[in-house]
Short mmCIF file of C-alpha atoms in Angstrom, two decimals:
data_model
loop_
_atom_site.label_atom_id
_atom_site.label_comp_id
_atom_site.label_asym_id
_atom_site.label_seq_id
_atom_site.Cartn_x
_atom_site.Cartn_y
_atom_site.Cartn_z
CA MET A 1435 3.93 26.78 -4.22
CA ASN A 1436 1.42 27.32 -7.01
CA PRO A 1437 1.45 24.64 -9.77
CA SER A 1438 1.99 27.34 -12.40
CA THR A 1439 5.40 28.07 -10.90
CA ILE A 1440 6.79 24.71 -11.78
CA ASP A 1441 8.71 25.08 -15.08
CA SER A 1442 10.13 21.58 -15.52
CA LYS A 1443 7.09 19.68 -16.81
CA GLU A 1444 7.90 15.98 -17.06
CA PHE A 1445 4.56 14.27 -16.82
CA GLU A 1446 1.51 15.14 -18.96
CA GLN A 1447 -2.10 14.03 -18.65
CA LEU A 1448 -2.75 10.87 -20.70
CA PHE A 1449 -6.23 9.70 -19.68
CA PHE A 1450 -9.15 11.08 -17.73
CA THR A 1451 -12.47 9.61 -16.74
CA THR A 1452 -14.88 9.88 -13.87
CA LEU A 1453 -16.60 7.09 -11.80
CA SER A 1454 -19.68 7.67 -9.84
CA ASP A 1455 -18.11 8.21 -6.41
CA TYR A 1456 -15.01 8.50 -4.28
CA ILE A 1457 -12.19 6.34 -5.69
CA THR A 1458 -11.21 4.04 -2.87
CA ALA A 1459 -8.33 2.06 -4.43
CA ILE A 1460 -6.28 1.79 -7.66
CA ALA A 1461 -3.53 -0.67 -8.73
CA TRP A 1462 -1.58 -1.41 -11.73
CA SER A 1463 -1.02 -5.06 -12.87
CA PRO A 1464 2.65 -6.20 -12.34
CA GLN A 1465 3.11 -6.20 -16.10
CA GLY A 1466 1.74 -2.67 -16.41
CA LYS A 1467 -0.80 -3.50 -18.99
CA THR A 1468 -3.87 -2.83 -16.87
CA LEU A 1469 -4.99 -0.25 -14.27
CA ALA A 1470 -7.84 -1.32 -11.95
CA ALA A 1471 -9.94 1.16 -9.95
CA ALA A 1472 -12.69 0.73 -7.33
CA SER A 1473 -15.22 3.18 -6.01
CA ALA A 1474 -17.26 3.78 -2.93
CA PHE A 1475 -20.41 3.29 -5.14
CA GLY A 1476 -19.26 -0.35 -5.75
CA GLU A 1477 -17.84 0.07 -9.27
CA VAL A 1478 -14.81 -1.91 -10.57
CA ALA A 1479 -13.22 -0.58 -13.74
CA LEU A 1480 -10.23 -1.59 -15.82
CA TRP A 1481 -8.14 0.67 -18.15
CA GLU A 1482 -6.39 -1.38 -20.76
CA ASN A 1483 -5.27 -0.60 -24.34
CA GLU A 1484 -6.37 3.02 -23.70
CA LYS A 1485 -9.99 1.93 -23.09
CA LEU A 1486 -12.06 1.77 -19.91
CA THR A 1487 -13.99 -1.41 -19.20
CA THR A 1488 -16.47 -1.88 -16.36
CA LEU A 1489 -16.17 -5.18 -14.50
CA GLN A 1490 -18.95 -4.32 -12.13
CA VAL A 1491 -21.49 -1.48 -12.08
CA GLY A 1492 -22.14 0.35 -8.83
CA ASN A 1493 -24.69 -0.95 -6.39
CA ASP A 1494 -24.01 1.55 -3.50
CA VAL A 1495 -22.04 -1.09 -1.63
CA SER A 1496 -18.43 0.25 -1.37
CA PHE A 1497 -15.31 -1.62 -2.47
CA ASN A 1498 -12.42 -0.78 -0.19
CA CYS A 1499 -9.33 -2.46 -1.53
CA LEU A 1500 -7.96 -4.29 -4.57
CA ALA A 1501 -4.85 -5.89 -5.83
CA PHE A 1502 -3.45 -8.03 -8.73
CA SER A 1503 -1.70 -11.34 -8.28
CA TYR A 1504 2.08 -11.39 -8.92
CA ASP A 1505 1.58 -12.74 -12.48
CA GLY A 1506 -1.34 -10.51 -13.29
CA GLN A 1507 -3.81 -13.40 -13.78
CA PHE A 1508 -6.06 -12.54 -10.92
CA LEU A 1509 -7.67 -9.35 -9.62
CA ALA A 1510 -9.04 -9.39 -6.00
CA VAL A 1511 -11.45 -6.78 -4.78
CA GLY A 1512 -12.84 -6.58 -1.24
CA GLY A 1513 -15.67 -4.56 0.07
CA GLN A 1514 -18.33 -3.43 2.52
CA ASP A 1515 -20.43 -6.52 2.04
CA GLY A 1516 -17.79 -8.74 3.66
CA ARG A 1517 -16.85 -10.48 0.39
CA VAL A 1518 -13.85 -10.75 -1.81
CA LYS A 1519 -14.42 -11.06 -5.51
CA ILE A 1520 -11.85 -12.67 -7.77
CA TRP A 1521 -11.72 -11.90 -11.48
CA ARG A 1522 -9.56 -13.66 -14.05
CA LYS A 1523 -9.23 -12.19 -17.55
CA GLY A 1524 -12.32 -10.13 -16.91
CA GLN A 1525 -14.43 -13.08 -15.76
CA LEU A 1526 -15.69 -13.41 -12.11
CA ILE A 1527 -14.40 -16.77 -11.00
CA SER A 1528 -14.84 -16.76 -7.14
CA THR A 1529 -16.50 -14.98 -4.31
CA LEU A 1530 -14.91 -15.45 -0.83
CA GLY A 1531 -15.93 -14.64 2.68
CA ASN A 1532 -19.40 -13.92 4.08
CA ALA A 1533 -18.55 -12.07 7.33
CA THR A 1534 -20.44 -9.18 8.68
CA ALA A 1535 -17.13 -7.16 8.92
CA TRP A 1536 -16.01 -5.07 6.02
CA ILE A 1537 -13.06 -6.38 4.01
CA ASP A 1538 -10.67 -3.46 3.65
CA LYS A 1539 -7.31 -5.29 3.65
CA LEU A 1540 -5.97 -7.82 1.17
CA ALA A 1541 -2.53 -8.70 -0.27
CA TRP A 1542 -1.27 -11.26 -2.74
CA HIS A 1543 1.83 -13.38 -2.12
CA PRO A 1544 4.79 -11.93 -4.08
CA THR A 1545 5.63 -15.21 -5.95
CA SER A 1546 2.55 -17.44 -5.83
CA ASN A 1547 -1.25 -17.10 -6.26
CA GLN A 1548 -2.13 -17.02 -2.62
CA LEU A 1549 -4.31 -14.20 -1.33
CA ALA A 1550 -4.42 -13.01 2.24
CA PHE A 1551 -7.58 -11.04 3.27
CA SER A 1552 -9.05 -9.70 6.48
CA LEU A 1553 -12.27 -11.09 8.12
CA GLY A 1554 -12.62 -9.17 11.36
CA ARG A 1555 -10.09 -10.52 13.85
CA TYR A 1556 -9.07 -13.23 11.34
CA VAL A 1557 -7.04 -13.24 8.20
CA GLN A 1558 -7.59 -16.05 5.66
CA VAL A 1559 -5.13 -17.22 3.02
CA TRP A 1560 -6.76 -18.50 -0.18
CA ASP A 1561 -4.98 -20.39 -2.95
CA ALA A 1562 -6.29 -19.29 -6.39
CA ASP A 1563 -4.74 -22.26 -8.28
CA PHE A 1564 -6.54 -24.84 -6.04
CA ARG A 1565 -9.56 -22.65 -5.16
CA GLU A 1566 -9.24 -23.41 -1.44
CA ILE A 1567 -8.52 -21.76 1.92
CA VAL A 1568 -5.01 -22.65 3.01
CA VAL A 1569 -5.20 -21.30 6.66
CA THR A 1570 -7.23 -19.04 8.92
CA LEU A 1571 -5.04 -16.90 11.20
CA ASN A 1572 -6.42 -15.49 14.38
CA PHE A 1573 -5.02 -11.98 15.28
CA GLU A 1574 -7.17 -12.09 18.50
CA SER A 1575 -6.63 -8.69 20.04
CA SER A 1576 -8.52 -6.75 17.36
CA SER A 1577 -9.60 -6.59 13.74
CA ALA A 1578 -6.68 -6.82 11.37
CA LEU A 1579 -5.77 -3.27 10.38
CA GLY A 1580 -3.00 -4.14 7.95
CA ILE A 1581 -1.67 -7.15 5.99
CA ASP A 1582 1.71 -7.41 4.24
CA TRP A 1583 3.87 -10.21 2.85
CA SER A 1584 7.68 -10.02 3.04
CA SER A 1585 9.31 -9.60 -0.41
CA ASP A 1586 10.30 -13.31 -0.55
CA GLY A 1587 6.90 -14.44 0.66
CA GLU A 1588 8.28 -16.28 3.61
CA TYR A 1589 6.53 -14.15 6.19
CA LEU A 1590 3.09 -12.64 6.51
CA ALA A 1591 2.67 -9.71 8.84
CA ILE A 1592 -0.71 -8.71 10.36
CA CYS A 1593 -1.14 -5.57 12.52
CA GLY A 1594 -3.78 -4.25 14.84
CA HIS A 1595 -4.26 -3.49 18.58
CA ARG A 1596 -1.01 -4.09 20.60
CA GLY A 1597 1.29 -4.36 17.59
CA VAL A 1598 2.25 -6.76 14.80
CA LYS A 1599 2.22 -10.57 14.47
CA VAL A 1600 4.35 -12.31 11.93
CA TRP A 1601 3.62 -15.77 10.66
CA ASN A 1602 6.10 -18.14 8.93
CA SER A 1603 4.41 -19.15 5.68
CA GLN A 1604 6.35 -22.44 5.51
CA ASP A 1605 4.71 -23.50 8.80
CA TRP A 1606 1.47 -21.65 9.52
CA TYR A 1607 0.97 -23.47 12.77
CA GLU A 1608 4.20 -22.24 14.34
CA GLU A 1609 3.51 -19.50 16.99
CA PRO A 1610 3.75 -16.07 15.30
CA TYR A 1611 6.57 -13.65 16.11
CA ILE A 1612 5.30 -10.64 17.93
CA LEU A 1613 6.27 -6.94 17.88
CA ASP A 1614 4.65 -5.54 20.89
CA ILE A 1615 3.43 -1.90 20.63
CA PRO A 1616 1.64 -0.19 23.51
CA SER A 1617 -1.16 1.19 21.25
CA ALA A 1618 -2.69 0.02 17.96
CA CYS A 1619 -0.63 -0.38 14.79
CA ILE A 1620 -2.76 1.14 12.03
CA THR A 1621 -0.57 0.44 8.99
CA MET A 1622 2.81 -1.23 8.22
CA ALA A 1623 5.12 -2.27 5.40
CA TRP A 1624 8.11 -4.46 4.80
CA SER A 1625 11.09 -2.90 3.12
CA PRO A 1626 11.59 -4.25 -0.39
CA ASP A 1627 14.96 -5.80 0.64
CA GLY A 1628 13.22 -7.62 3.50
CA LYS A 1629 15.58 -6.19 6.17
CA TYR A 1630 13.11 -4.01 7.94
CA LEU A 1631 9.48 -3.86 9.07
CA ALA A 1632 7.98 -0.37 9.71
CA SER A 1633 4.69 0.23 11.54
CA ALA A 1634 2.71 3.41 12.07
CA ASN A 1635 0.82 3.52 15.32
CA MET A 1636 -2.22 5.18 16.94
CA ASP A 1637 -0.01 6.93 19.57
CA ARG A 1638 1.59 8.96 16.75
CA THR A 1639 4.82 6.97 16.68
CA LEU A 1640 6.56 5.16 13.85
CA THR A 1641 8.36 1.89 14.67
CA VAL A 1642 11.16 0.26 12.62
CA VAL A 1643 12.54 -3.23 13.52
CA GLU A 1644 15.16 -5.32 11.82
CA THR A 1645 13.64 -8.53 10.47
CA GLN A 1646 16.41 -10.75 11.75
CA LEU A 1647 16.00 -9.47 15.29
CA LEU A 1648 12.21 -10.00 15.05
CA ILE A 1649 12.44 -13.59 13.94
CA SER A 1650 15.45 -14.45 16.09
CA GLY A 1651 13.20 -15.39 19.07
CA LYS A 1652 14.80 -12.69 21.12
CA GLU A 1653 12.93 -9.63 22.28
CA PRO A 1654 13.45 -7.06 19.43
CA GLN A 1655 14.57 -3.59 20.18
CA PRO A 1656 12.95 -1.39 17.58
CA TRP A 1657 13.65 2.23 16.68
CA VAL A 1658 10.80 4.46 17.70
CA MET A 1659 10.25 7.86 16.03
CA ARG A 1660 8.00 10.41 17.75
CA GLY A 1661 6.69 13.94 17.40
CA PHE A 1662 4.28 13.58 14.46
CA PRO A 1663 1.49 16.32 14.35
CA GLY A 1664 -1.31 13.77 13.84
CA LYS A 1665 -2.20 10.33 12.48
CA ILE A 1666 0.39 8.74 10.12
CA ARG A 1667 -1.83 7.92 7.14
CA GLN A 1668 0.65 5.89 4.99
CA ILE A 1669 4.29 4.69 4.91
CA ALA A 1670 6.33 3.87 1.87
CA TRP A 1671 9.81 2.38 1.27
CA SER A 1672 12.08 3.06 -1.68
CA ASN A 1673 13.22 -0.08 -3.46
CA ILE A 1674 16.74 1.27 -3.98
CA SER A 1675 19.18 1.96 -1.15
CA ASN A 1676 21.29 4.99 -0.10
CA GLN A 1677 24.99 5.01 0.39
CA ASN A 1678 24.48 3.32 3.78
CA ASN A 1679 22.85 0.24 2.03
CA ALA A 1680 19.45 1.01 3.44
CA PRO A 1681 16.24 2.02 1.65
CA LEU A 1682 14.56 5.35 2.40
CA LEU A 1683 11.35 5.26 4.48
CA ALA A 1684 8.70 7.97 4.01
CA CYS A 1685 5.50 8.62 5.97
CA CYS A 1686 2.83 11.27 5.78
CA SER A 1687 1.10 12.96 8.60
CA VAL A 1688 -1.46 15.79 8.23
CA ASP A 1689 -0.02 18.00 5.45
CA GLY A 1690 3.65 17.00 5.74
CA ILE A 1691 5.94 14.20 4.71
CA ILE A 1692 8.82 12.92 6.79
CA VAL A 1693 11.59 11.04 4.94
CA TRP A 1694 13.87 8.79 7.10
CA GLU A 1695 17.38 7.81 6.13
CA LYS A 1696 19.36 5.31 8.17
CA SER A 1697 22.46 6.81 9.58
CA PRO A 1698 25.86 4.94 9.31
CA ASP A 1699 26.13 5.77 13.00
CA GLU A 1700 24.03 3.09 14.81
CA SER A 1701 23.63 5.36 17.81
CA LEU A 1702 21.79 7.94 15.70
CA GLY A 1703 19.38 5.42 14.16
CA TRP A 1704 17.29 7.08 11.46
CA GLU A 1705 17.55 10.80 10.50
CA ALA A 1706 14.51 12.76 9.40
CA THR A 1707 13.89 15.33 6.65
CA VAL A 1708 10.60 17.12 6.62
CA LEU A 1709 8.93 17.88 3.28
CA THR A 1710 6.26 20.63 3.17
CA ASN A 1711 4.30 21.96 0.14
CA HIS A 1712 0.78 20.55 0.53
CA VAL A 1713 -1.91 22.83 1.96
CA ASP A 1714 -4.30 20.01 3.13
CA VAL A 1715 -4.07 16.47 4.38
CA ILE A 1716 -1.85 14.06 2.36
CA ASN A 1717 -3.75 10.82 1.76
CA ALA A 1718 -1.18 8.71 -0.08
CA ILE A 1719 2.54 8.48 -0.85
CA ALA A 1720 4.61 6.15 -3.04
CA PHE A 1721 8.15 5.90 -4.39
CA ALA A 1722 8.52 5.32 -8.16
CA PRO A 1723 10.01 1.94 -8.97
CA ASN A 1724 13.83 1.90 -8.97
CA SER A 1725 13.92 5.60 -8.15
CA LEU A 1726 14.01 8.01 -5.26
CA LEU A 1727 11.20 10.02 -6.98
CA LEU A 1728 8.43 10.32 -4.41
CA ALA A 1729 4.82 11.15 -5.15
CA SER A 1730 2.24 12.44 -2.66
CA ALA A 1731 -1.55 12.85 -3.17
CA GLY A 1732 -3.35 15.47 -1.20
CA ALA A 1733 -6.84 16.54 -0.32
CA ASP A 1734 -5.80 19.90 -1.78
CA GLY A 1735 -6.12 18.45 -5.30
CA TRP A 1736 -2.35 18.17 -5.88
CA ILE A 1737 0.00 15.32 -6.71
CA CYS A 1738 3.39 16.49 -5.79
CA LEU A 1739 6.45 14.74 -7.33
CA TRP A 1740 9.57 15.13 -5.00
CA GLN A 1741 12.97 14.70 -6.79
CA GLN A 1742 15.30 12.50 -4.73
CA ALA A 1743 12.54 12.69 -2.02
CA LYS A 1744 13.86 16.17 -1.21
CA GLN A 1745 12.36 19.00 -3.35
CA VAL A 1746 9.32 19.52 -5.54
CA LEU A 1747 10.01 18.67 -9.16
CA GLN A 1748 6.42 19.00 -10.47
CA ILE A 1749 2.77 19.35 -9.31
CA LEU A 1750 0.01 17.49 -11.15
CA THR A 1751 -3.57 18.58 -10.87
CA GLY A 1752 -7.00 17.79 -12.12
CA ASP A 1753 -10.42 19.36 -11.62
CA SER A 1754 -10.74 17.47 -8.34
CA GLU A 1755 -10.92 19.10 -5.02
CA GLY A 1756 -8.82 16.34 -3.54
CA PHE A 1757 -7.01 13.07 -4.36
CA SER A 1758 -7.57 9.94 -2.40
CA CYS A 1759 -5.03 7.37 -3.79
CA LEU A 1760 -2.24 7.02 -6.28
CA ALA A 1761 -0.20 4.27 -7.98
CA TRP A 1762 3.02 4.16 -10.03
CA HIS A 1763 3.22 2.14 -13.22
CA PRO A 1764 5.75 -0.72 -12.74
CA GLN A 1765 8.11 0.96 -15.17
CA GLY A 1766 7.85 4.37 -13.50
CA ASN A 1767 6.83 6.17 -16.60
CA GLN A 1768 3.21 6.69 -15.67
CA ILE A 1769 1.41 7.57 -12.57
CA ALA A 1770 -2.34 7.18 -11.80
CA ALA A 1771 -4.49 8.88 -9.09
CA GLY A 1772 -7.99 8.53 -7.91
CA ALA A 1773 -9.99 11.45 -6.58
CA GLU A 1774 -12.62 12.13 -3.90
CA ASN A 1775 -15.11 13.18 -6.52
CA GLY A 1776 -14.57 10.00 -8.75
CA GLU A 1777 -11.96 11.33 -11.14
CA LEU A 1778 -9.46 8.77 -12.38
CA ILE A 1779 -6.43 10.38 -14.04
CA ILE A 1780 -3.26 8.93 -15.66
CA TRP A 1781 -0.19 11.13 -16.40
CA SER A 1782 2.59 9.85 -18.60
CA LYS A 1783 6.21 11.05 -19.30
#
């Protein structure tokens, strides 16, 4: 489908700029006042009050991940030099880590200023209020390939070779719960309601497990979805539920999106709908807040907006040959995307 064939234009370009290199990560502050972006050249920039401010100029050392704390006070950025830099109100206040491994995964606790970040086979949790490391967790079997807090902050999940380990944040020294997977888990995400944990695996499977079964101490029996054409690059949950009181789960593989909806019939598990429109690899997907509007960013230079996660509503484009990442504004009225050539674009309703 050519972008010009979309008649119902809902989003229009609000802001455009270009950083020096591939945009590796973008994120809105929880209050929606600020958009942060990082590049493969080592730049960190903030868009706020319709102005772009540079926090750090590029030094050819890539930043790989960034995130705001739950209250928007702190911005954490991790990179190729094995360090995490913490800014508060535009001021650099801390530099964490000194490992030889790249830092490419980090996540803030949803209700407190605790930051979990990867250090090779370990994940450290740092408290921004007290400026100290709370705990160092050993994943053991490989480098940590993914980090995610449950929505209530009670559990921290870490994934890698042979599956997922889940720690209880109320007692870090308890043995972690384990979801055993016969290959490597390359990305994962808790559902916003906390009922499910989904993991995408190197053997081209998608696994979904009920949280209560995982933490019950019994051996969990996850649903396993197969038949993907290639690597699952990203997974995303909706934060509203369907008529069966379960959120939608989406994942992208090669140039397609598969949307999973839990069936009321337990024997059927999760039923799939395949969405196709992109003509190149999809690099990122995300549901709009409090909506079933799904966005996908492709190496074809298109951002596709899927109404009810079913059909294309609109296609957004820039001058870029390909988009690398995207992020919804917390109110769902704006969407930002970063491109492989350094373009940073914001569209608004």
